[in-house]
Amino acid sequence: MAKKLGKKALIWGALAQNLPDIDTFAAFFVSPDKDLVIHRSITHSLFFAFIVGLLLAFLAKRVHRKNYLSFGVLAFFFILQLTLHDLLDTCNSYGTGLLEPFSDTRFSVNLLYVADPFFTFSIFIAAIYLFVKRTADKNRRQWALVSIAVSLCYLCFAEINKIYIKKRVTSAFKVRQIHPTRYFTTPAPFNSMLWYIVAATDSSYYTAYASVWDDTKHPMQFEEHLKNYGLLNKSVNPDVLDDLVEFANNYYTISKSNNVFYFNILRFEQIQGWRQANAPFALSYPLVSGHDQYLLLQKGRLAGWNGNAVIKYIERVAGKQTNKSYSN
């Protein structure tokens, strides 16, 4: 396909790769809680990849009539691009509805952060090279293959790190006498060496951060967060609550601040929780009775980051452990 279309194949590929994220436009038309469950649902499904892949193949064949590309080759290309987008999204913690509309199950392997420069750097550089260089350049194939190989190696590195962290977490549970009913580990921002851990018990959740470079002589620092489900009352919109519980995958707590109740989703880290004790959760939804249309989702993953925080974060990723400070 690249031989017949040249750099146009890159443009078609970029279009297909980004098309599933068209669901982000839902944010302009629905409430924040609905937007959470709409994103990465039907447009990120294998069904959507198949149907839209066929439609894109039909469109491309109409546009490039003189190139004599077979419909089968085009369909394979587009379905592959769309499917790769979906499978890559399952690697982070958001959750992807691969089986929509037949099942609303969300799939997530918690292997990569949603934006990991270590994973994307080689592919980004290769994409620039392929777009700038002439299609007759003999090194184009090598650049493409090497960039993919580097990213796959990093994916394997992330999996090794995850296995190692899970072993350490299991041991830490025994030391701290924590008996979770379930737990998960997921990468902290921008890397796969520092990990965020959440463990559920009957009445609480325990969170911790651990780097693969930590000195194992230092015990893992867990923080307890009471579920506080008893704070929920009948005034909360049940539809909003159902959406939030579904999105949180039942990993959530309820808190109260300034007479407002908050639905805290634990799947998306704490704001600089790697250095602050009792840090707020990045996704915290105010449950304001009677004002659903004004509910705003507080997305604070990178709140409070500055030059000093970046340096401290790199040190933490590298295994430097200090006593956490207490946030206000």
mmCIF file of C-alpha atoms in Angstrom:
data_model
loop_
_atom_site.group_PDB
_atom_site.id
_atom_site.type_symbol
_atom_site.label_atom_id
_atom_site.label_comp_id
_atom_site.label_asym_id
_atom_site.label_seq_id
_atom_site.Cartn_x
_atom_site.Cartn_y
_atom_site.Cartn_z
ATOM 1 C CA MET A 1 0.000 0.000 0.000
ATOM 2 C CA ALA A 2 2.815 2.426 0.886
ATOM 3 C CA LYS A 3 4.465 1.807 -2.496
ATOM 4 C CA LYS A 4 1.336 2.867 -4.378
ATOM 5 C CA LEU A 5 0.169 5.702 -2.134
ATOM 6 C CA GLY A 6 3.485 6.952 -0.776
ATOM 7 C CA LYS A 7 3.146 9.472 2.057
ATOM 8 C CA LYS A 8 -0.632 9.507 1.583
ATOM 9 C CA ALA A 9 -0.635 6.145 3.357
ATOM 10 C CA LEU A 10 0.744 7.908 6.461
ATOM 11 C CA ILE A 11 -2.115 10.410 6.339
ATOM 12 C CA TRP A 12 -4.729 7.668 5.969
ATOM 13 C CA GLY A 13 -3.093 5.757 8.825
ATOM 14 C CA ALA A 14 -3.092 8.820 11.085
ATOM 15 C CA LEU A 15 -6.775 9.382 10.302
ATOM 16 C CA ALA A 16 -7.684 5.804 11.194
ATOM 17 C CA GLN A 17 -5.537 5.829 14.333
ATOM 18 C CA ASN A 18 -7.275 8.917 15.719
ATOM 19 C CA LEU A 19 -10.822 8.207 14.574
ATOM 20 C CA PRO A 20 -11.893 6.208 17.689
ATOM 21 C CA ASP A 21 -11.325 9.318 19.815
ATOM 22 C CA ILE A 22 -14.148 11.071 18.010
ATOM 23 C CA ASP A 23 -16.196 10.217 21.101
ATOM 24 C CA THR A 24 -14.431 13.063 22.957
ATOM 25 C CA PHE A 25 -16.859 15.435 21.235
ATOM 26 C CA ALA A 26 -19.604 13.979 23.430
ATOM 27 C CA ALA A 27 -18.341 16.262 26.205
ATOM 28 C CA PHE A 28 -20.024 19.206 24.431
ATOM 29 C CA PHE A 29 -23.457 17.584 24.531
ATOM 30 C CA VAL A 30 -23.721 15.441 27.677
ATOM 31 C CA SER A 31 -23.091 15.785 31.398
ATOM 32 C CA PRO A 32 -19.590 15.035 32.748
ATOM 33 C CA ASP A 33 -20.671 11.721 34.276
ATOM 34 C CA LYS A 34 -22.137 10.552 30.948
ATOM 35 C CA ASP A 35 -19.015 11.693 29.143
ATOM 36 C CA LEU A 36 -16.902 9.454 31.382
ATOM 37 C CA VAL A 37 -18.756 6.301 30.367
ATOM 38 C CA ILE A 38 -19.220 7.290 26.715
ATOM 39 C CA HIS A 39 -15.496 7.782 26.113
ATOM 40 C CA ARG A 40 -13.787 4.580 24.993
ATOM 41 C CA SER A 41 -17.050 2.721 24.569
ATOM 42 C CA ILE A 42 -18.588 1.958 21.148
ATOM 43 C CA THR A 43 -16.019 3.920 19.087
ATOM 44 C CA HIS A 44 -13.247 1.889 20.724
ATOM 45 C CA SER A 45 -14.861 -1.477 20.073
ATOM 46 C CA LEU A 46 -13.770 -4.219 17.691
ATOM 47 C CA PHE A 47 -17.209 -3.932 16.073
ATOM 48 C CA PHE A 48 -16.570 -0.263 15.289
ATOM 49 C CA ALA A 49 -13.077 -1.098 13.975
ATOM 50 C CA PHE A 50 -14.513 -3.662 11.561
ATOM 51 C CA ILE A 51 -17.431 -1.591 10.246
ATOM 52 C CA VAL A 52 -15.562 1.716 9.994
ATOM 53 C CA GLY A 53 -12.507 -0.058 8.587
ATOM 54 C CA LEU A 54 -14.636 -1.319 5.698
ATOM 55 C CA LEU A 55 -16.133 2.139 5.146
ATOM 56 C CA LEU A 56 -12.688 3.765 5.095
ATOM 57 C CA ALA A 57 -11.488 1.127 2.634
ATOM 58 C CA PHE A 58 -14.417 1.907 0.359
ATOM 59 C CA LEU A 59 -13.701 5.648 0.618
ATOM 60 C CA ALA A 60 -9.966 5.246 -0.027
ATOM 61 C CA LYS A 61 -10.617 3.052 -3.044
ATOM 62 C CA ARG A 62 -12.935 5.708 -4.471
ATOM 63 C CA VAL A 63 -10.397 8.473 -3.851
ATOM 64 C CA HIS A 64 -7.425 6.546 -5.283
ATOM 65 C CA ARG A 65 -9.056 4.859 -8.270
ATOM 66 C CA LYS A 66 -5.957 5.111 -10.437
ATOM 67 C CA ASN A 67 -3.728 3.325 -7.918
ATOM 68 C CA TYR A 68 -5.457 -0.039 -8.430
ATOM 69 C CA LEU A 69 -5.415 -0.940 -4.746
ATOM 70 C CA SER A 70 -7.497 -3.984 -3.856
ATOM 71 C CA PHE A 71 -10.383 -3.519 -1.442
ATOM 72 C CA GLY A 72 -9.078 -6.408 0.673
ATOM 73 C CA VAL A 73 -5.683 -4.765 1.211
ATOM 74 C CA LEU A 74 -7.305 -1.454 2.126
ATOM 75 C CA ALA A 75 -9.782 -3.099 4.495
ATOM 76 C CA PHE A 76 -6.999 -5.010 6.262
ATOM 77 C CA PHE A 77 -4.954 -1.808 6.610
ATOM 78 C CA PHE A 78 -7.752 0.263 8.128
ATOM 79 C CA ILE A 79 -9.149 -2.449 10.406
ATOM 80 C CA LEU A 80 -5.618 -3.078 11.673
ATOM 81 C CA GLN A 81 -5.037 0.622 12.437
ATOM 82 C CA LEU A 82 -8.321 0.953 14.319
ATOM 83 C CA THR A 83 -7.791 -2.276 16.239
ATOM 84 C CA LEU A 84 -4.255 -1.282 17.251
ATOM 85 C CA HIS A 85 -5.648 1.946 18.709
ATOM 86 C CA ASP A 86 -8.189 -0.037 20.744
ATOM 87 C CA LEU A 87 -5.677 -2.597 22.001
ATOM 88 C CA LEU A 88 -3.170 0.087 22.956
ATOM 89 C CA ASP A 89 -5.857 1.888 24.959
ATOM 90 C CA THR A 90 -6.468 -1.281 26.988
ATOM 91 C CA CYS A 91 -2.898 -0.954 28.271
ATOM 92 C CA ASN A 92 -3.768 1.984 30.548
ATOM 93 C CA SER A 93 -6.178 2.329 33.440
ATOM 94 C CA TYR A 94 -9.132 4.089 31.776
ATOM 95 C CA GLY A 95 -10.771 0.918 30.466
ATOM 96 C CA THR A 96 -11.855 0.175 26.896
ATOM 97 C CA GLY A 97 -15.159 -1.295 25.708
ATOM 98 C CA LEU A 98 -13.754 -3.751 23.182
ATOM 99 C CA LEU A 99 -16.979 -5.780 23.008
ATOM 100 C CA GLU A 100 -19.463 -2.911 22.685
ATOM 101 C CA PRO A 101 -22.355 -2.930 21.830
ATOM 102 C CA PHE A 102 -22.689 -6.602 22.839
ATOM 103 C CA SER A 103 -21.101 -6.190 26.279
ATOM 104 C CA ASP A 104 -20.359 -3.128 28.411
ATOM 105 C CA THR A 105 -17.329 -4.802 30.032
ATOM 106 C CA ARG A 106 -14.300 -2.511 30.123
ATOM 107 C CA PHE A 107 -10.873 -4.035 29.525
ATOM 108 C CA SER A 108 -7.684 -2.704 31.111
ATOM 109 C CA VAL A 109 -4.353 -4.401 31.776
ATOM 110 C CA ASN A 110 -2.819 -1.379 33.592
ATOM 111 C CA LEU A 111 0.511 -1.702 31.818
ATOM 112 C CA LEU A 112 1.181 1.802 30.452
ATOM 113 C CA TYR A 113 0.321 5.313 31.549
ATOM 114 C CA VAL A 114 -2.027 7.102 29.146
ATOM 115 C CA ALA A 115 0.948 9.186 27.924
ATOM 116 C CA ASP A 116 4.320 7.464 28.200
ATOM 117 C CA PRO A 117 7.131 9.171 26.229
ATOM 118 C CA PHE A 118 9.372 6.125 26.614
ATOM 119 C CA PHE A 119 6.869 4.094 24.619
ATOM 120 C CA THR A 120 6.011 6.661 21.950
ATOM 121 C CA PHE A 121 9.355 8.406 21.395
ATOM 122 C CA SER A 122 10.802 6.005 18.831
ATOM 123 C CA ILE A 123 7.556 5.801 16.839
ATOM 124 C CA PHE A 124 7.228 9.597 16.860
ATOM 125 C CA ILE A 125 10.767 10.075 15.523
ATOM 126 C CA ALA A 126 10.261 7.407 12.865
ATOM 127 C CA ALA A 127 6.972 9.000 11.764
ATOM 128 C CA ILE A 128 8.725 12.337 11.234
ATOM 129 C CA TYR A 129 11.512 10.634 9.287
ATOM 130 C CA LEU A 130 9.072 8.750 7.056
ATOM 131 C CA PHE A 131 7.069 11.880 6.353
ATOM 132 C CA VAL A 132 10.115 14.033 5.522
ATOM 133 C CA LYS A 133 12.153 11.542 3.502
ATOM 134 C CA ARG A 134 11.340 10.589 -0.067
ATOM 135 C CA THR A 135 9.330 7.425 -0.620
ATOM 136 C CA ALA A 136 12.292 6.029 -2.588
ATOM 137 C CA ASP A 137 14.573 6.240 0.457
ATOM 138 C CA LYS A 138 16.052 2.784 1.098
ATOM 139 C CA ASN A 139 16.097 3.229 4.889
ATOM 140 C CA ARG A 140 12.354 3.811 5.360
ATOM 141 C CA ARG A 141 11.552 0.176 6.140
ATOM 142 C CA GLN A 142 14.426 -0.093 8.618
ATOM 143 C CA TRP A 143 13.314 3.038 10.458
ATOM 144 C CA ALA A 144 9.772 1.750 10.734
ATOM 145 C CA LEU A 145 10.802 -1.709 11.939
ATOM 146 C CA VAL A 146 13.351 -0.416 14.451
ATOM 147 C CA SER A 147 10.875 2.068 15.951
ATOM 148 C CA ILE A 148 8.259 -0.669 16.391
ATOM 149 C CA ALA A 149 10.865 -3.013 17.890
ATOM 150 C CA VAL A 150 11.955 -0.366 20.416
ATOM 151 C CA SER A 151 8.363 0.238 21.530
ATOM 152 C CA LEU A 152 7.703 -3.509 21.831
ATOM 153 C CA CYS A 153 10.854 -3.910 23.939
ATOM 154 C CA TYR A 154 9.643 -1.146 26.227
ATOM 155 C CA LEU A 155 6.271 -2.891 26.490
ATOM 156 C CA CYS A 156 8.093 -6.037 27.624
ATOM 157 C CA PHE A 157 10.098 -3.934 30.092
ATOM 158 C CA ALA A 158 6.829 -2.569 31.511
ATOM 159 C CA GLU A 159 5.427 -6.093 31.909
ATOM 160 C CA ILE A 160 8.567 -7.243 33.742
ATOM 161 C CA ASN A 161 8.292 -4.225 36.048
ATOM 162 C CA LYS A 162 4.632 -4.989 36.736
ATOM 163 C CA ILE A 163 5.386 -8.610 37.665
ATOM 164 C CA TYR A 164 8.176 -7.446 39.996
ATOM 165 C CA ILE A 165 5.997 -4.809 41.677
ATOM 166 C CA LYS A 166 3.144 -7.295 42.184
ATOM 167 C CA LYS A 167 5.536 -9.637 44.007
ATOM 168 C CA ARG A 168 6.675 -6.803 46.270
ATOM 169 C CA VAL A 169 3.087 -5.722 46.904
ATOM 170 C CA THR A 170 2.054 -9.244 47.883
ATOM 171 C CA SER A 171 4.894 -9.408 50.389
ATOM 172 C CA ALA A 172 4.033 -5.941 51.732
ATOM 173 C CA PHE A 173 0.433 -7.022 52.353
ATOM 174 C CA LYS A 174 1.674 -9.835 54.569
ATOM 175 C CA VAL A 175 4.007 -7.522 56.511
ATOM 176 C CA ARG A 176 1.302 -4.900 57.050
ATOM 177 C CA GLN A 177 -1.359 -7.584 57.681
ATOM 178 C CA ILE A 178 -3.579 -6.160 54.968
ATOM 179 C CA HIS A 179 -6.010 -8.698 53.551
ATOM 180 C CA PRO A 180 -7.407 -7.212 50.328
ATOM 181 C CA THR A 181 -10.451 -8.620 48.609
ATOM 182 C CA ARG A 182 -8.906 -7.334 45.360
ATOM 183 C CA TYR A 183 -6.195 -4.934 44.268
ATOM 184 C CA PHE A 184 -4.477 -3.538 41.188
ATOM 185 C CA THR A 185 -1.197 -1.914 40.195
ATOM 186 C CA THR A 186 -0.909 0.720 37.469
ATOM 187 C CA PRO A 187 1.922 2.986 36.275
ATOM 188 C CA ALA A 188 2.333 6.470 37.705
ATOM 189 C CA PRO A 189 2.549 9.357 35.181
ATOM 190 C CA PHE A 190 4.856 9.121 32.157
ATOM 191 C CA ASN A 191 6.764 5.924 32.950
ATOM 192 C CA SER A 192 6.506 2.259 33.878
ATOM 193 C CA MET A 193 9.037 2.272 36.744
ATOM 194 C CA LEU A 194 6.977 3.989 39.446
ATOM 195 C CA TRP A 195 3.674 2.252 40.217
ATOM 196 C CA TYR A 196 0.473 3.207 41.999
ATOM 197 C CA ILE A 197 -1.181 0.490 44.093
ATOM 198 C CA VAL A 198 -4.786 0.311 45.304
ATOM 199 C CA ALA A 199 -6.056 -2.494 47.564
ATOM 200 C CA ALA A 200 -9.683 -2.939 48.622
ATOM 201 C CA THR A 201 -10.809 -4.322 51.977
ATOM 202 C CA ASP A 202 -14.296 -4.518 53.453
ATOM 203 C CA SER A 203 -14.369 -0.960 54.813
ATOM 204 C CA SER A 204 -11.310 0.764 53.346
ATOM 205 C CA TYR A 205 -8.893 1.170 50.486
ATOM 206 C CA TYR A 206 -5.135 1.215 50.857
ATOM 207 C CA THR A 207 -2.949 3.136 48.413
ATOM 208 C CA ALA A 208 0.818 3.207 47.939
ATOM 209 C CA TYR A 209 3.526 4.122 45.427
ATOM 210 C CA ALA A 210 6.489 1.872 44.677
ATOM 211 C CA SER A 211 9.404 2.142 42.251
ATOM 212 C CA VAL A 212 11.226 -0.827 40.765
ATOM 213 C CA TRP A 213 14.418 0.890 41.960
ATOM 214 C CA ASP A 214 13.314 1.219 45.609
ATOM 215 C CA ASP A 215 15.548 -0.193 48.320
ATOM 216 C CA THR A 216 13.568 -3.232 49.442
ATOM 217 C CA LYS A 217 14.858 -2.705 52.995
ATOM 218 C CA HIS A 218 12.419 0.195 53.306
ATOM 219 C CA PRO A 219 8.824 -0.924 53.905
ATOM 220 C CA MET A 220 6.163 0.112 51.418
ATOM 221 C CA GLN A 221 4.138 3.066 52.754
ATOM 222 C CA PHE A 222 0.389 2.421 52.628
ATOM 223 C CA GLU A 223 -2.320 4.983 53.342
ATOM 224 C CA GLU A 224 -5.808 3.988 54.441
ATOM 225 C CA HIS A 225 -8.897 5.642 52.944
ATOM 226 C CA LEU A 226 -12.287 4.827 54.463
ATOM 227 C CA LYS A 227 -14.977 4.021 51.905
ATOM 228 C CA ASN A 228 -17.586 6.145 53.721
ATOM 229 C CA TYR A 229 -20.405 4.756 51.592
ATOM 230 C CA GLY A 230 -22.779 5.603 54.442
ATOM 231 C CA LEU A 231 -22.410 9.298 53.561
ATOM 232 C CA LEU A 232 -24.406 8.775 50.378
ATOM 233 C CA ASN A 233 -28.040 9.772 50.713
ATOM 234 C CA LYS A 234 -31.205 9.691 48.643
ATOM 235 C CA SER A 235 -30.666 13.250 47.397
ATOM 236 C CA VAL A 236 -27.880 12.088 45.076
ATOM 237 C CA ASN A 237 -29.058 11.620 41.489
ATOM 238 C CA PRO A 238 -29.147 7.809 41.047
ATOM 239 C CA ASP A 239 -28.316 8.022 37.328
ATOM 240 C CA VAL A 240 -25.210 10.077 38.060
ATOM 241 C CA LEU A 241 -24.215 7.684 40.831
ATOM 242 C CA ASP A 242 -24.657 4.640 38.587
ATOM 243 C CA ASP A 243 -22.429 6.195 35.908
ATOM 244 C CA LEU A 244 -19.721 7.035 38.428
ATOM 245 C CA VAL A 245 -19.770 3.599 40.073
ATOM 246 C CA GLU A 246 -19.550 1.947 36.656
ATOM 247 C CA PHE A 247 -16.635 4.145 35.618
ATOM 248 C CA ALA A 248 -14.829 3.669 38.928
ATOM 249 C CA ASN A 249 -15.160 -0.111 38.627
ATOM 250 C CA ASN A 250 -16.207 0.001 42.301
ATOM 251 C CA TYR A 251 -12.910 1.590 43.357
ATOM 252 C CA TYR A 252 -14.228 4.748 45.022
ATOM 253 C CA THR A 253 -14.642 6.579 48.323
ATOM 254 C CA ILE A 254 -16.992 9.312 49.496
ATOM 255 C CA SER A 255 -15.641 12.417 51.227
ATOM 256 C CA LYS A 256 -17.066 15.719 52.457
ATOM 257 C CA SER A 257 -15.594 19.194 52.163
ATOM 258 C CA ASN A 258 -17.335 22.535 52.756
ATOM 259 C CA ASN A 259 -20.697 20.720 53.058
ATOM 260 C CA VAL A 260 -20.242 19.185 49.599
ATOM 261 C CA PHE A 261 -19.928 15.428 49.114
ATOM 262 C CA TYR A 262 -17.321 14.165 46.654
ATOM 263 C CA PHE A 263 -17.152 10.914 44.756
ATOM 264 C CA ASN A 264 -13.431 10.042 44.624
ATOM 265 C CA ILE A 265 -12.367 7.644 41.880
ATOM 266 C CA LEU A 266 -9.276 5.747 43.010
ATOM 267 C CA ARG A 267 -8.242 4.286 39.650
ATOM 268 C CA PHE A 268 -6.434 7.491 38.591
ATOM 269 C CA GLU A 269 -3.830 8.184 41.258
ATOM 270 C CA GLN A 270 -3.586 10.912 43.855
ATOM 271 C CA ILE A 271 -2.358 14.410 43.068
ATOM 272 C CA GLN A 272 1.381 14.048 43.734
ATOM 273 C CA GLY A 273 0.565 11.215 46.096
ATOM 274 C CA TRP A 274 4.086 9.884 45.539
ATOM 275 C CA ARG A 275 5.421 12.654 47.800
ATOM 276 C CA GLN A 276 2.443 13.937 49.798
ATOM 277 C CA ALA A 277 0.540 12.074 52.475
ATOM 278 C CA ASN A 278 -3.266 12.179 52.294
ATOM 279 C CA ALA A 279 -3.079 13.757 48.841
ATOM 280 C CA PRO A 280 -6.434 14.332 47.094
ATOM 281 C CA PHE A 281 -7.473 12.009 44.298
ATOM 282 C CA ALA A 282 -7.032 13.226 40.740
ATOM 283 C CA LEU A 283 -10.621 12.433 39.765
ATOM 284 C CA SER A 284 -13.036 13.794 42.341
ATOM 285 C CA TYR A 285 -16.668 14.459 41.394
ATOM 286 C CA PRO A 286 -18.822 16.861 43.463
ATOM 287 C CA LEU A 287 -22.247 15.416 44.237
ATOM 288 C CA VAL A 288 -24.352 18.573 44.320
ATOM 289 C CA SER A 289 -28.020 17.737 44.763
ATOM 290 C CA GLY A 290 -30.356 19.520 42.364
ATOM 291 C CA HIS A 291 -27.556 21.064 40.314
ATOM 292 C CA ASP A 292 -26.564 18.204 38.034
ATOM 293 C CA GLN A 293 -26.153 20.517 35.062
ATOM 294 C CA TYR A 294 -23.432 22.429 36.910
ATOM 295 C CA LEU A 295 -21.423 19.445 38.076
ATOM 296 C CA LEU A 296 -17.815 19.774 37.077
ATOM 297 C CA LEU A 297 -15.249 17.016 37.022
ATOM 298 C CA GLN A 298 -12.008 17.965 38.717
ATOM 299 C CA LYS A 299 -9.243 16.541 36.570
ATOM 300 C CA GLY A 300 -6.116 17.317 38.571
ATOM 301 C CA ARG A 301 -3.610 14.712 37.491
ATOM 302 C CA LEU A 302 -0.913 17.327 36.947
ATOM 303 C CA ALA A 303 -2.113 19.957 39.431
ATOM 304 C CA GLY A 304 0.704 21.655 41.328
ATOM 305 C CA TRP A 305 3.494 20.473 39.053
ATOM 306 C CA ASN A 306 6.455 22.822 38.625
ATOM 307 C CA GLY A 307 10.201 22.542 38.056
ATOM 308 C CA ASN A 308 10.907 21.411 41.601
ATOM 309 C CA ALA A 309 8.109 18.837 41.492
ATOM 310 C CA VAL A 310 9.501 17.391 38.255
ATOM 311 C CA ILE A 311 12.956 16.996 39.839
ATOM 312 C CA LYS A 312 11.451 15.354 42.920
ATOM 313 C CA TYR A 313 9.376 13.081 40.725
ATOM 314 C CA ILE A 314 12.407 11.918 38.732
ATOM 315 C CA GLU A 315 14.172 11.203 42.019
ATOM 316 C CA ARG A 316 11.178 9.194 43.227
ATOM 317 C CA VAL A 317 11.049 7.197 40.002
ATOM 318 C CA ALA A 318 14.759 6.497 40.479
ATOM 319 C CA GLY A 319 14.045 4.995 43.905
ATOM 320 C CA LYS A 320 14.682 7.854 46.325
ATOM 321 C CA GLN A 321 12.329 7.368 49.269
ATOM 322 C CA THR A 322 11.608 10.076 51.820
ATOM 323 C CA ASN A 323 8.951 10.610 54.469
ATOM 324 C CA LYS A 324 5.891 12.107 52.786
ATOM 325 C CA SER A 325 4.908 15.653 53.678
ATOM 326 C CA TYR A 326 1.312 16.383 54.618
ATOM 327 C CA SER A 327 -0.824 18.394 52.247
ATOM 328 C CA ASN A 328 -3.168 21.079 53.551
#
